[in-house]
Amino acid sequence: MSPPELDILEARRVYRSTGAIPAQMLRSTIYRAWERSHLQGANPQALQAEKLSSLATERLIEQKRTLIQIAAPYIRMLSQAAGTDRHAVMLGDSEAIVLDVVGDKQTVQGPEPFPGPGSLLSEAVAGANGIGTPLAEADYIEIISAEHFIDGFHPFTCQGIPLRDDKQNIIGVLSISLRRADARERLKEILLCASHGVEAELLIANLEKDVRRVLESNSNEYQPLEELRQDIVQAHQAARLKLEIVSRMVAVNRLDYAIQLLRQAEQSIQIFRRRAEIWRNLASFEIGTLQPVSLTDNISNLVDLLSTEAVIRQVQVVTDWYEPIIVVADPRSLLRQLLHYFLQALDHAGKGGTVKVLVKEIPNSELAQISFIANSVLNISQSTPTSQVFYLPIKSIKDEQ
């Protein structure tokens, strides 16, 4: 038994004997969790979690059906990655009530009661655990064996991470519990990746609503956005497929190949999330406030977002600036303005043409100049590129610096 494990057992003995929680013997996150559990009245000697009634559980599951359906493929992947190890993957809502559980038969359906749908796993009821503690800390948390507050959870090592919506509100939690503590390392990254995948699926569901609303209001102007949305959806499906492959590789311990694929999948999901955020700003009707905005970063993101569109149109896009430029603008209005000019430039350039985006500060001025210069194959012989130019203020940023 390792020194940290001896410390935890001694911490439990001291707590049971005196009611005091010895902070020096516990990891800081576990100390905080025990303190919250104690103050909220959790029973450390409980052997199993409390549950809602069958009727209340059915109603809750019906209410959370969308989240359960979205998370289902990722729960299956996590279970797949755990392989033959005894395990359980759980989905909880924002109140730490279990919504779904998938795992090996012995763990989920065996004689030892494992928390099923309707189980109450908030720290106030079940103490420190892989569902309630990540919600309380609003972060990824690992709880090893006797670090759980109640005795019934000690056979497991649990990892959990909150799930957030596009406004960063916590709407649930994803968790995996394992009998073998040494198996947790190979599953941590895939748990984090799966949580991003679930959040991305939620984002797509909201994007679908936005697309319908925007297209109904002005289908002509925003039709290119619908094509961009399709790109986002396809990119995410590709990322999910990679994650599916990774889960199979992890299960058979082909870690080198799996880690490589996992990194690719995580990178794809991050790209998807960035693109989806840009898309949401483009599709939004809302007007924000003037603030410092990286003009060059916004143009780079838009070029990335429109890369597929440029390939389809066979237009080469070139950017030209010497250094990053910060301007004062409403970020959403700026993004929509850049998209408007970008799409017009792509139209003017046509098949085989070139769009050059030139950004520069005007000497002895407080303005940045943005030029969209379209060269079409037809116009090259006439040396008459089409240019669209506009200006944005940069003075306020310099003053702040």
Coordinates of C-alpha atoms in Angstrom, one line a residue:
M1 CA 0.0 0.0 0.0
S2 CA 1.5 3.4 -1.0
P3 CA 2.0 6.3 1.5
P4 CA -0.8 8.3 0.0
E5 CA -3.2 5.4 0.4
L6 CA -2.1 5.0 4.1
D7 CA -2.7 8.7 4.6
I8 CA -6.2 8.4 3.2
L9 CA -7.0 5.5 5.5
E10 CA -5.6 7.3 8.5
A11 CA -7.6 10.4 7.5
R12 CA -10.8 8.3 7.5
R13 CA -9.9 6.9 10.9
V14 CA -9.3 10.3 12.3
Y15 CA -12.6 11.7 10.8
R16 CA -14.6 8.8 12.1
S17 CA -13.1 9.1 15.6
T18 CA -13.1 12.9 16.0
G19 CA -15.3 14.3 13.2
A20 CA -12.3 16.4 12.1
I21 CA -11.0 16.3 8.6
P22 CA -7.1 16.2 8.5
A23 CA -6.4 18.5 5.6
Q24 CA -2.7 17.6 5.5
M25 CA -3.5 13.9 4.7
L26 CA -5.7 14.6 1.7
R27 CA -5.4 16.1 -1.7
S28 CA -6.8 19.6 -1.7
T29 CA -9.7 18.7 -4.0
I30 CA -10.6 15.7 -1.8
Y31 CA -10.3 17.8 1.4
R32 CA -12.7 20.3 -0.1
A33 CA -15.1 17.6 -1.1
W34 CA -15.1 15.9 2.3
E35 CA -15.7 19.2 4.0
R36 CA -18.6 20.0 1.7
S37 CA -20.0 16.4 2.3
H38 CA -19.6 16.7 6.0
L39 CA -21.2 20.2 6.2
Q40 CA -24.2 19.0 4.1
G41 CA -24.8 16.0 6.2
A42 CA -23.7 13.1 4.0
N43 CA -23.4 9.7 5.9
P44 CA -19.8 8.3 5.5
Q45 CA -21.0 4.8 6.5
A46 CA -23.7 4.5 3.9
L47 CA -23.2 1.5 1.6
Q48 CA -25.3 2.6 -1.3
A49 CA -26.8 5.7 -2.9
E50 CA -30.3 6.9 -2.3
K51 CA -32.7 6.8 -5.2
L52 CA -35.7 8.6 -6.6
S53 CA -39.0 6.7 -6.9
S54 CA -39.6 4.7 -10.1
L55 CA -42.2 7.3 -11.3
A56 CA -39.9 10.3 -10.5
T57 CA -37.1 8.5 -12.3
E58 CA -39.2 7.9 -15.4
R59 CA -40.3 11.5 -15.5
L60 CA -36.7 12.8 -15.2
I61 CA -35.4 10.5 -17.9
E62 CA -38.2 11.7 -20.2
Q63 CA -37.4 15.3 -19.4
K64 CA -33.6 14.7 -20.2
R65 CA -34.2 12.5 -23.2
T66 CA -32.3 14.8 -25.6
L67 CA -29.1 14.8 -23.4
I68 CA -29.4 11.0 -22.9
Q69 CA -29.7 10.4 -26.6
I70 CA -26.8 12.7 -27.5
A71 CA -24.5 11.2 -24.9
A72 CA -25.3 7.6 -25.7
P73 CA -22.7 7.0 -28.4
Y74 CA -20.0 8.5 -26.2
I75 CA -21.0 6.4 -23.2
R76 CA -20.8 3.3 -25.4
M77 CA -17.3 4.4 -26.6
L78 CA -16.1 4.8 -23.0
S79 CA -17.4 1.4 -22.1
Q80 CA -15.8 -0.1 -25.1
A81 CA -12.5 1.5 -24.2
A82 CA -12.7 0.0 -20.7
G83 CA -12.9 -3.4 -22.4
T84 CA -13.1 -6.4 -20.1
D85 CA -12.1 -4.4 -16.9
R86 CA -15.0 -4.1 -14.5
H87 CA -16.4 -0.7 -15.0
A88 CA -19.5 1.6 -15.3
V89 CA -19.9 4.7 -17.3
M90 CA -22.5 7.1 -16.0
L91 CA -24.3 10.2 -17.2
G92 CA -25.8 12.5 -14.6
D93 CA -27.8 15.7 -14.8
S94 CA -26.8 19.1 -13.3
E95 CA -28.3 18.0 -10.0
A96 CA -26.1 14.9 -9.8
I97 CA -28.9 12.5 -10.5
V98 CA -27.9 9.5 -12.6
L99 CA -29.7 9.4 -16.0
D100 CA -27.9 6.4 -17.6
V101 CA -25.4 3.7 -16.8
V102 CA -23.5 1.4 -19.1
G103 CA -20.9 -1.1 -18.1
D104 CA -19.9 -4.8 -17.8
K105 CA -22.7 -7.1 -16.6
Q106 CA -21.2 -8.0 -13.3
T107 CA -20.8 -4.3 -12.3
V108 CA -24.1 -3.0 -13.5
Q109 CA -26.3 -6.0 -12.9
G110 CA -24.3 -8.0 -10.3
P111 CA -25.2 -8.6 -6.6
E112 CA -23.3 -5.5 -5.4
P113 CA -25.7 -2.5 -5.9
F114 CA -24.2 0.0 -8.3
P115 CA -25.9 3.4 -8.6
G116 CA -28.5 3.2 -11.5
P117 CA -30.8 5.7 -13.1
G118 CA -32.5 7.8 -10.4
S119 CA -29.6 7.5 -7.9
L120 CA -28.9 10.7 -6.0
L121 CA -25.1 11.4 -6.2
S122 CA -24.8 15.0 -5.0
E123 CA -22.2 15.5 -2.3
A124 CA -25.0 16.4 0.1
V125 CA -26.5 12.9 -0.2
A126 CA -23.6 10.6 -1.3
G127 CA -20.5 12.6 -0.3
A128 CA -17.4 12.9 -2.5
N129 CA -18.0 10.8 -5.7
G130 CA -17.4 10.9 -9.5
I131 CA -20.7 12.6 -10.3
G132 CA -21.3 15.0 -7.4
T133 CA -17.8 16.3 -6.9
P134 CA -17.0 17.3 -10.5
L135 CA -20.3 19.3 -10.4
A136 CA -19.3 20.9 -7.1
E137 CA -15.8 21.8 -8.4
A138 CA -17.0 22.6 -11.9
D139 CA -14.0 20.7 -13.2
Y140 CA -12.5 17.3 -14.0
I141 CA -12.0 15.3 -10.8
E142 CA -10.6 11.9 -10.0
I143 CA -11.5 10.1 -6.8
I144 CA -9.5 7.0 -5.9
S145 CA -10.9 4.3 -3.7
A146 CA -11.1 5.4 -0.1
E147 CA -11.1 9.0 -1.1
H148 CA -14.8 8.5 -1.7
F149 CA -16.8 9.8 1.3
I150 CA -19.1 6.9 1.8
D151 CA -17.9 3.3 2.3
G152 CA -20.0 1.8 -0.5
F153 CA -18.0 3.5 -3.2
H154 CA -14.5 2.4 -2.0
P155 CA -14.0 -0.5 -4.5
F156 CA -14.0 2.0 -7.4
T157 CA -11.8 4.7 -8.8
C158 CA -14.0 7.3 -10.4
Q159 CA -13.3 10.1 -12.9
G160 CA -15.9 12.7 -13.8
I161 CA -16.1 15.9 -15.9
P162 CA -19.0 18.4 -16.2
L163 CA -20.8 18.9 -19.5
R164 CA -21.5 22.5 -20.6
D165 CA -23.8 24.1 -23.1
D166 CA -22.7 26.8 -25.6
K167 CA -23.1 29.4 -22.9
Q168 CA -20.8 27.5 -20.6
N169 CA -23.6 26.6 -18.2
I170 CA -23.2 23.1 -16.7
I171 CA -26.0 20.8 -17.9
G172 CA -24.7 17.4 -16.8
V173 CA -21.7 15.3 -16.0
L174 CA -20.0 12.3 -17.6
S175 CA -18.2 9.8 -15.3
I176 CA -16.4 6.4 -15.5
S177 CA -15.9 4.1 -12.5
L178 CA -13.3 1.3 -12.6
R179 CA -12.4 -1.5 -10.2
R180 CA -8.7 -1.4 -11.4
A181 CA -7.2 1.8 -10.3
D182 CA -4.2 1.3 -12.7
A183 CA -6.6 1.4 -15.7
R184 CA -7.6 5.0 -15.2
E185 CA -4.7 6.6 -16.9
R186 CA -5.5 5.1 -20.3
L187 CA -9.1 6.2 -20.0
K188 CA -8.7 9.8 -18.7
E189 CA -8.0 11.4 -22.1
I190 CA -10.8 9.5 -23.8
L191 CA -13.2 10.7 -21.1
L192 CA -12.2 14.3 -21.7
C193 CA -12.5 13.8 -25.4
A194 CA -15.9 12.2 -25.1
S195 CA -17.1 15.1 -23.0
H196 CA -16.0 17.5 -25.8
G197 CA -17.9 15.3 -28.2
V198 CA -21.1 15.5 -26.2
E199 CA -20.8 19.3 -25.9
A200 CA -20.2 19.5 -29.6
E201 CA -23.3 17.4 -30.3
L202 CA -25.3 19.8 -28.1
L203 CA -23.9 22.7 -30.1
I204 CA -24.9 21.1 -33.3
A205 CA -28.5 20.6 -32.0
N206 CA -28.6 24.4 -31.2
L207 CA -27.1 25.2 -34.6
E208 CA -29.9 23.3 -36.3
K209 CA -32.4 25.6 -34.7
D210 CA -30.4 28.7 -35.6
V211 CA -30.1 27.6 -39.2
R212 CA -33.8 27.1 -39.6
R213 CA -34.5 30.5 -38.0
V214 CA -31.9 32.4 -40.2
L215 CA -32.9 30.7 -43.5
E216 CA -36.6 31.3 -42.9
S217 CA -35.8 35.0 -42.4
N218 CA -33.5 35.5 -45.4
S219 CA -32.7 32.4 -47.3
N220 CA -30.7 34.1 -50.1
E221 CA -28.2 35.9 -48.1
Y222 CA -27.5 33.2 -45.6
Q223 CA -27.6 30.2 -48.0
P224 CA -23.7 30.0 -47.8
L225 CA -24.0 29.7 -44.1
E226 CA -26.1 26.5 -44.5
E227 CA -23.3 25.1 -46.6
L228 CA -20.8 26.0 -43.9
R229 CA -23.0 24.3 -41.3
Q230 CA -22.9 21.1 -43.4
D231 CA -19.1 21.4 -43.3
I232 CA -19.2 21.6 -39.5
V233 CA -21.5 18.7 -39.2
Q234 CA -19.3 16.5 -41.5
A235 CA -16.1 17.5 -39.7
H236 CA -17.7 16.5 -36.4
Q237 CA -18.9 13.2 -37.7
A238 CA -15.3 12.5 -38.9
A239 CA -14.0 13.4 -35.4
R240 CA -16.6 11.0 -33.8
L241 CA -15.6 8.2 -36.1
K242 CA -11.9 8.7 -35.0
L243 CA -13.0 8.6 -31.4
E244 CA -14.9 5.3 -32.0
I245 CA -11.7 3.8 -33.5
V246 CA -9.7 5.1 -30.5
S247 CA -12.0 3.4 -28.0
R248 CA -11.5 0.1 -29.7
M249 CA -7.7 0.5 -29.7
V250 CA -7.6 1.5 -26.1
A251 CA -9.6 -1.7 -25.1
V252 CA -6.9 -3.9 -26.7
N253 CA -4.0 -1.9 -25.3
R254 CA -2.7 -0.7 -28.6
L255 CA -1.8 2.5 -26.9
D256 CA 0.7 4.0 -29.3
Y257 CA -1.7 3.9 -32.2
A258 CA -4.6 4.9 -29.9
I259 CA -2.9 7.9 -28.4
Q260 CA -2.0 9.2 -31.9
L261 CA -5.6 8.8 -33.1
L262 CA -6.9 10.3 -29.8
R263 CA -4.9 13.4 -30.4
Q264 CA -6.2 13.7 -33.9
A265 CA -9.8 13.3 -32.7
E266 CA -9.4 15.8 -29.9
Q267 CA -7.8 18.3 -32.3
S268 CA -10.7 17.8 -34.7
I269 CA -13.2 18.4 -32.0
Q270 CA -11.4 21.6 -30.9
I271 CA -11.4 22.8 -34.5
F272 CA -15.1 22.0 -34.8
R273 CA -15.9 23.9 -31.6
R274 CA -14.0 27.0 -32.8
R275 CA -15.7 26.9 -36.2
A276 CA -19.1 26.4 -34.6
E277 CA -18.5 29.4 -32.4
I278 CA -17.7 31.5 -35.4
W279 CA -20.7 30.2 -37.2
R280 CA -23.0 31.2 -34.3
N281 CA -21.7 34.7 -34.3
L282 CA -22.2 34.9 -38.0
A283 CA -25.8 33.6 -37.8
S284 CA -26.7 35.8 -34.8
F285 CA -28.9 38.8 -35.3
E286 CA -27.6 40.3 -32.0
I287 CA -25.5 43.4 -31.9
G288 CA -22.8 43.6 -29.3
T289 CA -20.7 46.5 -27.9
L290 CA -17.5 48.1 -29.2
Q291 CA -14.4 46.5 -27.8
P292 CA -10.9 45.5 -28.7
V293 CA -10.9 42.8 -31.4
S294 CA -8.1 41.1 -33.2
L295 CA -8.8 41.9 -36.8
T296 CA -6.2 39.6 -38.2
D297 CA -7.3 36.7 -36.0
N298 CA -10.9 37.1 -37.2
I299 CA -9.8 37.2 -40.8
S300 CA -7.6 34.1 -40.3
N301 CA -10.6 32.2 -38.7
L302 CA -12.9 33.2 -41.5
V303 CA -10.3 32.1 -44.1
D304 CA -10.2 28.7 -42.3
L305 CA -14.0 28.5 -42.1
L306 CA -14.3 29.3 -45.8
S307 CA -11.5 27.0 -46.9
T308 CA -13.9 24.3 -48.2
E309 CA -16.0 26.9 -49.9
A310 CA -12.9 28.3 -51.6
V311 CA -11.8 24.8 -52.7
I312 CA -15.3 24.1 -54.2
R313 CA -15.2 27.4 -56.1
Q314 CA -11.5 26.8 -57.1
V315 CA -10.5 30.2 -55.7
Q316 CA -7.1 30.8 -54.1
V317 CA -7.2 32.9 -51.0
V318 CA -4.1 34.9 -49.9
T319 CA -3.8 37.0 -46.8
D320 CA -1.2 39.9 -46.4
W321 CA -0.3 41.8 -43.2
Y322 CA 3.0 42.5 -41.4
E323 CA 1.8 42.1 -37.9
P324 CA -1.3 41.4 -35.8
I325 CA -3.7 44.4 -35.8
I326 CA -6.3 45.1 -33.0
V327 CA -9.2 47.3 -33.9
V328 CA -12.3 48.6 -32.0
A329 CA -15.4 47.0 -33.2
D330 CA -18.5 45.0 -32.3
P331 CA -17.1 41.4 -32.8
R332 CA -20.3 40.0 -34.3
S333 CA -20.9 42.9 -36.6
L334 CA -17.3 42.8 -37.7
L335 CA -17.5 39.1 -38.5
R336 CA -20.7 39.5 -40.5
Q337 CA -19.1 42.5 -42.4
L338 CA -16.0 40.4 -43.2
L339 CA -18.1 37.5 -44.4
H340 CA -20.1 39.8 -46.6
Y341 CA -17.0 41.2 -48.3
F342 CA -15.4 37.7 -48.5
L343 CA -18.4 36.1 -50.3
Q344 CA -18.6 39.0 -52.7
A345 CA -14.8 38.7 -53.5
L346 CA -15.2 35.0 -54.0
D347 CA -18.0 35.7 -56.5
H348 CA -15.9 38.3 -58.4
A349 CA -12.9 36.1 -58.5
G350 CA -14.8 33.1 -60.0
K351 CA -13.4 29.7 -60.9
G352 CA -9.6 29.8 -61.1
G353 CA -9.3 33.3 -59.6
T354 CA -7.6 34.7 -56.6
V355 CA -8.8 36.7 -53.5
K356 CA -6.2 38.7 -51.6
V357 CA -7.0 40.1 -48.2
L358 CA -4.7 43.0 -47.4
V359 CA -4.7 44.5 -43.9
K360 CA -2.5 47.5 -43.0
E361 CA -2.4 50.5 -40.7
I362 CA -2.7 53.9 -42.6
P363 CA 0.4 56.0 -41.8
N364 CA -0.2 59.1 -39.7
S365 CA -3.7 57.9 -39.1
E366 CA -5.7 56.1 -36.5
L367 CA -7.3 53.6 -39.0
A368 CA -6.7 50.1 -40.3
Q369 CA -7.5 49.5 -43.9
I370 CA -8.9 46.2 -45.0
S371 CA -8.9 45.4 -48.7
F372 CA -10.6 42.5 -50.5
I373 CA -8.9 42.3 -53.9
A374 CA -10.5 39.8 -56.4
N375 CA -8.6 38.8 -59.5
S376 CA -10.6 36.7 -61.9
V377 CA -9.1 34.6 -64.7
L378 CA -11.0 36.8 -67.2
N379 CA -9.8 40.0 -65.7
I380 CA -6.1 39.1 -65.5
S381 CA -5.6 40.0 -69.1
Q382 CA -7.2 43.4 -68.5
S383 CA -5.3 44.0 -65.2
T384 CA -8.5 45.3 -63.6
P385 CA -8.9 43.5 -60.2
T386 CA -12.0 44.3 -58.2
S387 CA -11.4 45.8 -54.8
Q388 CA -13.6 46.4 -51.8
V389 CA -12.0 48.6 -49.1
F390 CA -13.2 49.6 -45.6
Y391 CA -11.6 51.1 -42.5
L392 CA -11.7 50.5 -38.8
P393 CA -10.4 52.6 -35.9
I394 CA -7.4 51.5 -34.0
K395 CA -6.7 54.6 -31.9
S396 CA -8.5 53.5 -28.7
I397 CA -6.4 50.3 -28.4
K398 CA -3.2 52.3 -28.6
D399 CA -4.4 54.7 -25.9
E400 CA -5.2 51.7 -23.6
Q401 CA -1.7 50.4 -24.1

